[in-house]
Short mmCIF file of C-alpha atoms in Angstrom, two decimals:
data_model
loop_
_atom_site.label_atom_id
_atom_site.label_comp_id
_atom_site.label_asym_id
_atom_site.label_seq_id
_atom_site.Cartn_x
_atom_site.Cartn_y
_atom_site.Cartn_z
CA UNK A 455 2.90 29.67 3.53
CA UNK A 456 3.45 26.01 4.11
CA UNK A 457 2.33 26.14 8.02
CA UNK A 458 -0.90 27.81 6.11
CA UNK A 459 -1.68 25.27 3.64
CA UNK A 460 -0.84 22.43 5.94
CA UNK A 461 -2.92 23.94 8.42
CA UNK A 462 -6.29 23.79 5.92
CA UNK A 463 -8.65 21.36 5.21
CA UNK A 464 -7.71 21.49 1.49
CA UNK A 465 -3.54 21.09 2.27
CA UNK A 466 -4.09 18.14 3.77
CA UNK A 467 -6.53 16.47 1.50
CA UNK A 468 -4.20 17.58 -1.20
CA UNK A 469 -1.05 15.93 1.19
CA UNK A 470 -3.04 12.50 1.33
CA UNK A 471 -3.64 12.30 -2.19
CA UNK A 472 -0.12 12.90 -3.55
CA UNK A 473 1.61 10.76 -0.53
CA UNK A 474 -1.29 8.00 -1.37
CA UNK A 475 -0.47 8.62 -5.88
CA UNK A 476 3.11 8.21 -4.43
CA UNK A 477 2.66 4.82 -2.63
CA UNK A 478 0.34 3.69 -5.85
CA UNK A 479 3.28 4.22 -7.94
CA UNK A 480 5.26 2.20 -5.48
CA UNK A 481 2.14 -0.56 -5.20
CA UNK A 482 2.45 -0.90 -8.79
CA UNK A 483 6.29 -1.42 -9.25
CA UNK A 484 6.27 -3.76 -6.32
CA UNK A 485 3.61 -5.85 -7.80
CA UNK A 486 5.08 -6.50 -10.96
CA UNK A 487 8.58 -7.74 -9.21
CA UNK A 488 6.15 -9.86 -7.06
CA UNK A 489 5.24 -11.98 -10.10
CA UNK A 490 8.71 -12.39 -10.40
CA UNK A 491 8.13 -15.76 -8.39
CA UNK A 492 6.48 -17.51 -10.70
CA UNK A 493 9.79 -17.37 -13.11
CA UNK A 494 11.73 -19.40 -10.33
CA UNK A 495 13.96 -18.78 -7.82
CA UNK A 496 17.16 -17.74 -9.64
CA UNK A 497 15.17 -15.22 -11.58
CA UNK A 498 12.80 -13.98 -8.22
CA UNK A 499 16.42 -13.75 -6.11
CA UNK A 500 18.56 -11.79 -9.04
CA UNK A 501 15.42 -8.85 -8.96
CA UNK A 502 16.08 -8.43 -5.51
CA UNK A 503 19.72 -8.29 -5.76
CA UNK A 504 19.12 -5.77 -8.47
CA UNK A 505 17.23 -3.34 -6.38
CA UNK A 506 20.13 -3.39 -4.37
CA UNK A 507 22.71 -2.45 -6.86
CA UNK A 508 20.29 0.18 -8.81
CA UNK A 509 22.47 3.23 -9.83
CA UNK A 510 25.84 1.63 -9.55
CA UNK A 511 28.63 2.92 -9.33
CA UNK A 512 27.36 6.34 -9.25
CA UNK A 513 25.03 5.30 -6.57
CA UNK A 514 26.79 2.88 -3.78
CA UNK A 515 25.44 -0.63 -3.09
CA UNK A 516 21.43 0.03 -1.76
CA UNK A 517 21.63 3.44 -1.45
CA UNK A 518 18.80 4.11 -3.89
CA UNK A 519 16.97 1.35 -1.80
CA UNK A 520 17.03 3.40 0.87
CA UNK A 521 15.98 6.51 -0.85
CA UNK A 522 12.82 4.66 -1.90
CA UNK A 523 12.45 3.45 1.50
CA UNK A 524 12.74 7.03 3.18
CA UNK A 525 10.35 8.46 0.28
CA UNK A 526 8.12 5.84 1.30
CA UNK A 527 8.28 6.11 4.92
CA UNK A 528 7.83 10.22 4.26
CA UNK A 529 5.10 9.47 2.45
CA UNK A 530 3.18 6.65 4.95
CA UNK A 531 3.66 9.17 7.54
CA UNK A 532 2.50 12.16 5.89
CA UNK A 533 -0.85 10.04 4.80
CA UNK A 534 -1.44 8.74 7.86
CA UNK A 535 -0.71 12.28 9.94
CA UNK A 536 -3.30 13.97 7.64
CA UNK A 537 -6.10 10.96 7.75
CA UNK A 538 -6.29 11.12 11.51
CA UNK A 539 -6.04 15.03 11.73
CA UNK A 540 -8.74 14.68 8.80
CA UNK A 541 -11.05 12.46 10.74
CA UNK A 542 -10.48 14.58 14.38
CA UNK A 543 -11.29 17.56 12.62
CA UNK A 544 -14.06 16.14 10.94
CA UNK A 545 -15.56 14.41 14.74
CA UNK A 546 -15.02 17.97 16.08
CA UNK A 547 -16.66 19.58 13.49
CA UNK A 548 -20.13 17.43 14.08
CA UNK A 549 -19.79 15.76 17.29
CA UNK A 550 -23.37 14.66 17.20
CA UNK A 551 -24.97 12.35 15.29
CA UNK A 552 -27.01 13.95 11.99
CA UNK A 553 -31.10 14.37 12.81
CA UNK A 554 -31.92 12.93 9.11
CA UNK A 555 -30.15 9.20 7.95
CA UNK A 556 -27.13 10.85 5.58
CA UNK A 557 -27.17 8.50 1.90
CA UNK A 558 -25.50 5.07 2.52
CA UNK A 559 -21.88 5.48 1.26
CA UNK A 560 -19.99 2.54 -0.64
CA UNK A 561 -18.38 -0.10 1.55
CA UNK A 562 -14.75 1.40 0.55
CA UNK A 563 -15.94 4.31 1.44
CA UNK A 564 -17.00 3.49 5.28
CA UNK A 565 -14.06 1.35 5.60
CA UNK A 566 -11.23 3.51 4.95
CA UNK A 567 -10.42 4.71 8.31
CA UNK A 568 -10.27 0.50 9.10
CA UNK A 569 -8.35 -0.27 5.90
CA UNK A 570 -6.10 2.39 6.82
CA UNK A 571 -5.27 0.29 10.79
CA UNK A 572 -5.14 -2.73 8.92
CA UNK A 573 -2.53 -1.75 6.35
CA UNK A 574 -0.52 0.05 8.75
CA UNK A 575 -0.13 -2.92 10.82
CA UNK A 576 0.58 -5.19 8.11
CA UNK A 577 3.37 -3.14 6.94
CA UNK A 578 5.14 -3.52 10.18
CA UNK A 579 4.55 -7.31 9.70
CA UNK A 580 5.53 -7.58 6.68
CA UNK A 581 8.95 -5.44 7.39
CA UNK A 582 9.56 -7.25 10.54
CA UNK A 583 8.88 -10.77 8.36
CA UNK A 584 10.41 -10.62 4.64
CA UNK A 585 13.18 -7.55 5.34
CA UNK A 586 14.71 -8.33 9.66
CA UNK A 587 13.25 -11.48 9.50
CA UNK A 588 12.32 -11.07 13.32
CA UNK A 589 9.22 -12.83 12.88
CA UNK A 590 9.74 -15.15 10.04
CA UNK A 591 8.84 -18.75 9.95
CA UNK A 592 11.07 -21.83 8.99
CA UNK A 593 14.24 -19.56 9.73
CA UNK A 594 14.90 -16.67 7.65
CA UNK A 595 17.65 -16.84 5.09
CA UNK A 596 19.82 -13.46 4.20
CA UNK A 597 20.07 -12.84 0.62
CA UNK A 598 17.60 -15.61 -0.10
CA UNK A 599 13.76 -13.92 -0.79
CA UNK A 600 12.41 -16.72 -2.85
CA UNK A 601 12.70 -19.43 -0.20
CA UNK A 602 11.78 -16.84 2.77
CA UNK A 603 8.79 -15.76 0.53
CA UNK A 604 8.03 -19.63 0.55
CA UNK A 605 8.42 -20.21 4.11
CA UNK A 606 5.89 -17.22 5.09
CA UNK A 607 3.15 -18.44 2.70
CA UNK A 608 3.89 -22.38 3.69
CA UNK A 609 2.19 -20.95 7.32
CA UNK A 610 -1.53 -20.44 7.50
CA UNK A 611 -1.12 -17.32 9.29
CA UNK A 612 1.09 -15.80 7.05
CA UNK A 613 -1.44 -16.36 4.41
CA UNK A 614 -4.61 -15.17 5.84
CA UNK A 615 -2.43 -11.98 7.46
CA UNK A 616 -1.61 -11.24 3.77
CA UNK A 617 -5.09 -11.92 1.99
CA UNK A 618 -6.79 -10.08 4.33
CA UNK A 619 -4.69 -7.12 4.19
CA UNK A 620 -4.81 -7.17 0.10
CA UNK A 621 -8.38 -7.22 0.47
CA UNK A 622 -8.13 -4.04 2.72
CA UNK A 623 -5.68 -2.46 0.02
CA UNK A 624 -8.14 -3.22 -2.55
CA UNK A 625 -10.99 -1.35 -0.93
CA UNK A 626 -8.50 1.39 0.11
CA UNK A 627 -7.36 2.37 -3.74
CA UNK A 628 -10.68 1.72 -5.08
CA UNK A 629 -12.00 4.82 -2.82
CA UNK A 630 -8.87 6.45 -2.83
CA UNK A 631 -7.90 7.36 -5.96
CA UNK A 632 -10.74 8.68 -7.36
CA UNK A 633 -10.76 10.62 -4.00
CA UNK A 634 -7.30 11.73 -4.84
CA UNK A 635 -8.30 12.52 -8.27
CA UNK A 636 -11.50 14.67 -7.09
CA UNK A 637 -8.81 16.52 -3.98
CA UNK A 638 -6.10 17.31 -7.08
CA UNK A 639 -8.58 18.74 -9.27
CA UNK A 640 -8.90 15.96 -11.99
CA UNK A 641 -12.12 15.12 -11.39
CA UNK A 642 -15.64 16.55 -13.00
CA UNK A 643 -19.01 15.31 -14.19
CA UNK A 644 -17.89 14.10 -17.73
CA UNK A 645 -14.75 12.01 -16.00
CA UNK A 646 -15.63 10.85 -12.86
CA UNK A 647 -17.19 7.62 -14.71
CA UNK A 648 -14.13 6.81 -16.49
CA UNK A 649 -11.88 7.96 -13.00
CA UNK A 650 -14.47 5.42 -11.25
CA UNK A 651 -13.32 2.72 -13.41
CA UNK A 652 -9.91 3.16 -13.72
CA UNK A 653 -9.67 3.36 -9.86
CA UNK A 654 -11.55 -0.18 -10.10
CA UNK A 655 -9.83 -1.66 -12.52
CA UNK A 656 -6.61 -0.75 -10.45
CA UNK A 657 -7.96 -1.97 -7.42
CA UNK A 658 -8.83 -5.41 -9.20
CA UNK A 659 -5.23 -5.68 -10.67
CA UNK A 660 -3.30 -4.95 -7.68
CA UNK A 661 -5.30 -6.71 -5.30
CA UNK A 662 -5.16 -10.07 -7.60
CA UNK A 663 -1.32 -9.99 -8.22
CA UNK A 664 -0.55 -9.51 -4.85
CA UNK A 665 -2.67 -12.57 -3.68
CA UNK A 666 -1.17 -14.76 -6.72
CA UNK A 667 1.88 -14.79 -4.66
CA UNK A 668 0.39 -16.85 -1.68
CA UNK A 669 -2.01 -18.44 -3.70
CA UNK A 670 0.78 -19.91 -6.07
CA UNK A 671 2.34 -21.07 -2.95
CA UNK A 672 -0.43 -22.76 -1.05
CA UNK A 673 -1.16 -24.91 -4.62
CA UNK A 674 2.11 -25.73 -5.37
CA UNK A 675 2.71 -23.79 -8.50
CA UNK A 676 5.54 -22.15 -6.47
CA UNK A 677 7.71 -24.08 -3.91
#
């Protein structure tokens, strides 16, 4: 039964909009400690101990960490398995191009397949910058987020890298979730107005407290 409804059209739609609900959750959560910064460093350094020691001493030190992290990584892959078997399936279904112009869908809309490249890279990034540190500017500092947060957003790069993929993320939640809302059955006539604006409203949020972080950085409020 599972090979079947994998298999369909409609299992994996329904697959990409609970793994995407599931990283919204996440999105959300991880904002809020985001904003942390702005409360200092001693506040902004004991969240992220925290998350480390969450469920102790039933749960040892960053094991529920690393649940979230494998829930997350689960859920990344099954999203991004089901977009691109989505989209083949969708090329092979009308290789050719339509005889009559189809309506002009929303810019979200036509950039979700990019949004979706440009998130996935940044993720590695951002892993490889604020969690190993490979590629972290102004040397990165173990048990220390606040001033590696710093140091990244102290770098052009590291700004733009981060804007631009917030801006992506934006465009990506606007479109999907009310997609995900339409897939799981939530969606109908006398809704989708108010699903369209919560899905916009959430896009506006997210996207603006993630980019308060650099943007408190590059004008001084945080250093």
């Amino acid at each position: 039964m599972a090979r079947t409804v994998w298999d369909s059209t409609v299992g994996k739609k329904t697959v990409m909009a609970v793994s995407g609900l599931i990283m919204l959750l996440y999105l959300v959560a991880h904002m809020i400690g985001n904003l942390k910064i702005y409360f200092g460093a001693g506040e902004f350094n004991h969240y992220a101990h925290w998350l480390r020691t969450v469920g102790e001493p039933f749960m040892h030190y960053e094991w529920t960490l690393w649940l979230i992290r494998v829930v997350l990584v689960v859920a990344v892959a099954a999203h991004a398995v089901s977009a691109l078997q989505l989209s083949r399936r969708d090329i092979k279904a009308r290789p050719t191009r339509y005889v009559h112009a189809r309506p002009r869908a929303s810019y979200a809309t036509r950039t979700m397949r990019w949004g979706g490249v440009i998130l996935g890279l940044f993720i590695v990034w951002h892993i490889l910058d604020l969690t190993t540190g490979t590629v972290h500017s102004g040397g990165f500092q173990e048990g220390h987020p606040y001033q590696n947060v710093v140091d990244t957003f102290s770098t052009w790069y590291g700004d733009v890298i981060y804007i631009v993929a917030m801006l992506a993320l934006g465009l990506h939640i606007r479109h999907g979730f009310w997609s995900a809302a339409q897939t799981l059955g939530a969606g109908s006539r006398r809704r989708d107005r108010a699903l369209k604006t919560v899905a916009n409203v959430l896009a506006l949020l997210l996207t603006a407290g993630f980019i308060a972080v650099p943007v408190g950085v590059m004008t001084g409020v945080v250093s």
